[in-house]
Amino acid sequence: MTKLDPGQPVSVRTGHTGPVPITSVVGEIDTTTDEVIGREVRAQLATRPEVLVLDLTGVVFMGSSGLNLLVRAQKEATRLGVRLVVVAHGGIVRRVLEMTGVDRVVEVQPDVSSVLRAM
């Protein structure tokens, strides 16, 4: 689990609901924060869970580096046989994913409970 100081632009935490790791990101995803987020996502993927949930409902800004991070994470998840699910409701992240077509590359769900119910 990674937690940045309160003054930082992002915090990343991973918890578990049963065997499912849920990595939650709060704050901004840009070139100054994508590496810390990517490091945590790679660490979780390396454990090869059946499903990894990346909860972005707390993200207030996502630049192109965030989109690249998601595409790279999806490629790695596919290589490892892990189902990667991005949680983004109707906020900024969902709009950016839809506008750029990244929502056709990664699985997007509106909330964590939808992912858990579908398992």
C-alpha positions as YAML, in Angstrom:
chain: A
units: angstrom
residues:
- id: 1
  name: MET
  ca: [0.00, 0.00, 0.00]
- id: 2
  name: THR
  ca: [1.26, 3.46, -0.89]
- id: 3
  name: LYS
  ca: [0.05, 6.56, 0.85]
- id: 4
  name: LEU
  ca: [1.45, 9.97, 0.07]
- id: 5
  name: ASP
  ca: [1.62, 12.88, 2.45]
- id: 6
  name: PRO
  ca: [-1.52, 15.05, 2.66]
- id: 7
  name: GLY
  ca: [0.26, 17.85, 0.75]
- id: 8
  name: GLN
  ca: [0.82, 15.64, -2.30]
- id: 9
  name: PRO
  ca: [-1.45, 15.82, -5.38]
- id: 10
  name: VAL
  ca: [-2.41, 12.12, -5.19]
- id: 11
  name: SER
  ca: [-2.80, 9.25, -2.78]
- id: 12
  name: VAL
  ca: [-2.88, 5.58, -3.72]
- id: 13
  name: ARG
  ca: [-4.13, 2.82, -1.44]
- id: 14
  name: THR
  ca: [-4.78, -0.83, -2.03]
- id: 15
  name: GLY
  ca: [-7.18, -2.78, 0.13]
- id: 16
  name: HIS
  ca: [-8.91, -6.10, -0.42]
- id: 17
  name: THR
  ca: [-12.48, -7.26, -0.52]
- id: 18
  name: GLY
  ca: [-12.02, -10.97, -0.15]
- id: 19
  name: PRO
  ca: [-9.42, -11.99, -2.72]
- id: 20
  name: VAL
  ca: [-10.00, -8.90, -4.88]
- id: 21
  name: PRO
  ca: [-7.42, -6.10, -4.59]
- id: 22
  name: ILE
  ca: [-8.93, -2.64, -4.96]
- id: 23
  name: THR
  ca: [-6.44, 0.10, -5.71]
- id: 24
  name: SER
  ca: [-8.02, 3.49, -5.02]
- id: 25
  name: VAL
  ca: [-6.58, 6.70, -6.41]
- id: 26
  name: VAL
  ca: [-7.56, 10.10, -5.02]
- id: 27
  name: GLY
  ca: [-6.34, 13.36, -6.51]
- id: 28
  name: GLU
  ca: [-4.65, 14.06, -9.83]
- id: 29
  name: ILE
  ca: [-3.15, 11.72, -12.42]
- id: 30
  name: ASP
  ca: [-0.54, 13.56, -14.46]
- id: 31
  name: THR
  ca: [3.16, 13.36, -15.28]
- id: 32
  name: THR
  ca: [4.08, 14.15, -11.67]
- id: 33
  name: THR
  ca: [1.96, 11.37, -10.17]
- id: 34
  name: ASP
  ca: [1.63, 8.63, -12.80]
- id: 35
  name: GLU
  ca: [4.79, 6.78, -11.69]
- id: 36
  name: VAL
  ca: [3.65, 6.28, -8.08]
- id: 37
  name: ILE
  ca: [0.27, 5.06, -9.33]
- id: 38
  name: GLY
  ca: [1.87, 2.84, -11.96]
- id: 39
  name: ARG
  ca: [4.23, 1.34, -9.39]
- id: 40
  name: GLU
  ca: [1.31, 0.30, -7.18]
- id: 41
  name: VAL
  ca: [-0.71, -1.07, -10.11]
- id: 42
  name: ARG
  ca: [2.30, -3.11, -11.33]
- id: 43
  name: ALA
  ca: [2.87, -4.44, -7.82]
- id: 44
  name: GLN
  ca: [-0.75, -5.59, -7.60]
- id: 45
  name: LEU
  ca: [-0.70, -7.12, -11.08]
- id: 46
  name: ALA
  ca: [2.47, -9.02, -10.19]
- id: 47
  name: THR
  ca: [0.49, -10.95, -7.56]
- id: 48
  name: ARG
  ca: [-1.71, -12.20, -10.43]
- id: 49
  name: PRO
  ca: [-5.14, -11.80, -8.84]
- id: 50
  name: GLU
  ca: [-8.12, -12.98, -10.85]
- id: 51
  name: VAL
  ca: [-9.38, -9.38, -10.91]
- id: 52
  name: LEU
  ca: [-7.71, -6.07, -10.09]
- id: 53
  name: VAL
  ca: [-10.04, -3.12, -9.51]
- id: 54
  name: LEU
  ca: [-8.60, 0.32, -10.13]
- id: 55
  name: ASP
  ca: [-11.00, 2.75, -8.43]
- id: 56
  name: LEU
  ca: [-10.64, 6.21, -9.97]
- id: 57
  name: THR
  ca: [-13.80, 7.74, -8.52]
- id: 58
  name: GLY
  ca: [-11.68, 10.06, -6.38]
- id: 59
  name: VAL
  ca: [-9.65, 11.41, -9.31]
- id: 60
  name: VAL
  ca: [-10.23, 15.10, -10.04]
- id: 61
  name: PHE
  ca: [-7.87, 15.44, -13.02]
- id: 62
  name: MET
  ca: [-6.42, 12.97, -15.51]
- id: 63
  name: GLY
  ca: [-4.00, 14.00, -18.23]
- id: 64
  name: SER
  ca: [-2.65, 12.00, -21.14]
- id: 65
  name: SER
  ca: [-0.10, 10.29, -18.90]
- id: 66
  name: GLY
  ca: [-3.04, 8.79, -16.98]
- id: 67
  name: LEU
  ca: [-4.50, 7.44, -20.20]
- id: 68
  name: ASN
  ca: [-1.13, 5.95, -21.10]
- id: 69
  name: LEU
  ca: [-0.90, 4.42, -17.64]
- id: 70
  name: LEU
  ca: [-4.27, 2.70, -18.12]
- id: 71
  name: VAL
  ca: [-3.38, 1.35, -21.55]
- id: 72
  name: ARG
  ca: [-0.03, 0.00, -20.27]
- id: 73
  name: ALA
  ca: [-1.76, -1.52, -17.23]
- id: 74
  name: GLN
  ca: [-4.31, -3.22, -19.48]
- id: 75
  name: LYS
  ca: [-1.54, -4.68, -21.67]
- id: 76
  name: GLU
  ca: [0.27, -6.01, -18.61]
- id: 77
  name: ALA
  ca: [-2.96, -7.39, -17.11]
- id: 78
  name: THR
  ca: [-3.74, -9.20, -20.37]
- id: 79
  name: ARG
  ca: [-0.21, -10.63, -20.50]
- id: 80
  name: LEU
  ca: [-0.60, -11.93, -16.94]
- id: 81
  name: GLY
  ca: [-4.15, -13.21, -17.37]
- id: 82
  name: VAL
  ca: [-5.63, -10.68, -14.94]
- id: 83
  name: ARG
  ca: [-8.97, -8.95, -15.49]
- id: 84
  name: LEU
  ca: [-8.38, -5.23, -14.95]
- id: 85
  name: VAL
  ca: [-11.49, -3.19, -14.17]
- id: 86
  name: VAL
  ca: [-11.45, 0.60, -13.95]
- id: 87
  name: VAL
  ca: [-14.14, 2.14, -11.77]
- id: 88
  name: ALA
  ca: [-15.21, 5.58, -12.95]
- id: 89
  name: HIS
  ca: [-18.70, 6.98, -12.55]
- id: 90
  name: GLY
  ca: [-19.99, 9.97, -14.52]
- id: 91
  name: GLY
  ca: [-17.16, 12.31, -13.51]
- id: 92
  name: ILE
  ca: [-14.17, 13.72, -15.32]
- id: 93
  name: VAL
  ca: [-12.40, 10.38, -15.66]
- id: 94
  name: ARG
  ca: [-15.35, 8.73, -17.37]
- id: 95
  name: ARG
  ca: [-15.66, 11.64, -19.80]
- id: 96
  name: VAL
  ca: [-11.94, 11.53, -20.65]
- id: 97
  name: LEU
  ca: [-12.07, 7.75, -21.17]
- id: 98
  name: GLU
  ca: [-15.09, 8.05, -23.46]
- id: 99
  name: MET
  ca: [-13.75, 11.05, -25.43]
- id: 100
  name: THR
  ca: [-10.43, 9.34, -26.13]
- id: 101
  name: GLY
  ca: [-11.80, 5.84, -26.77]
- id: 102
  name: VAL
  ca: [-9.80, 4.33, -23.92]
- id: 103
  name: ASP
  ca: [-13.09, 2.99, -22.54]
- id: 104
  name: ARG
  ca: [-12.98, 0.56, -25.49]
- id: 105
  name: VAL
  ca: [-9.53, -0.66, -24.40]
- id: 106
  name: VAL
  ca: [-10.13, -1.05, -20.66]
- id: 107
  name: GLU
  ca: [-13.22, -2.38, -18.89]
- id: 108
  name: VAL
  ca: [-15.02, 0.47, -17.11]
- id: 109
  name: GLN
  ca: [-17.67, 0.00, -14.42]
- id: 110
  name: PRO
  ca: [-19.62, 2.67, -12.48]
- id: 111
  name: ASP
  ca: [-18.77, 1.41, -8.98]
- id: 112
  name: VAL
  ca: [-16.87, -1.25, -7.07]
- id: 113
  name: SER
  ca: [-20.01, -3.07, -5.96]
- id: 114
  name: SER
  ca: [-20.97, -3.66, -9.63]
- id: 115
  name: VAL
  ca: [-17.63, -5.39, -10.17]
- id: 116
  name: LEU
  ca: [-17.95, -7.52, -7.05]
- id: 117
  name: ARG
  ca: [-21.55, -8.54, -7.84]
- id: 118
  name: ALA
  ca: [-20.53, -9.69, -11.33]
- id: 119
  name: MET
  ca: [-17.90, -12.10, -10.01]
...
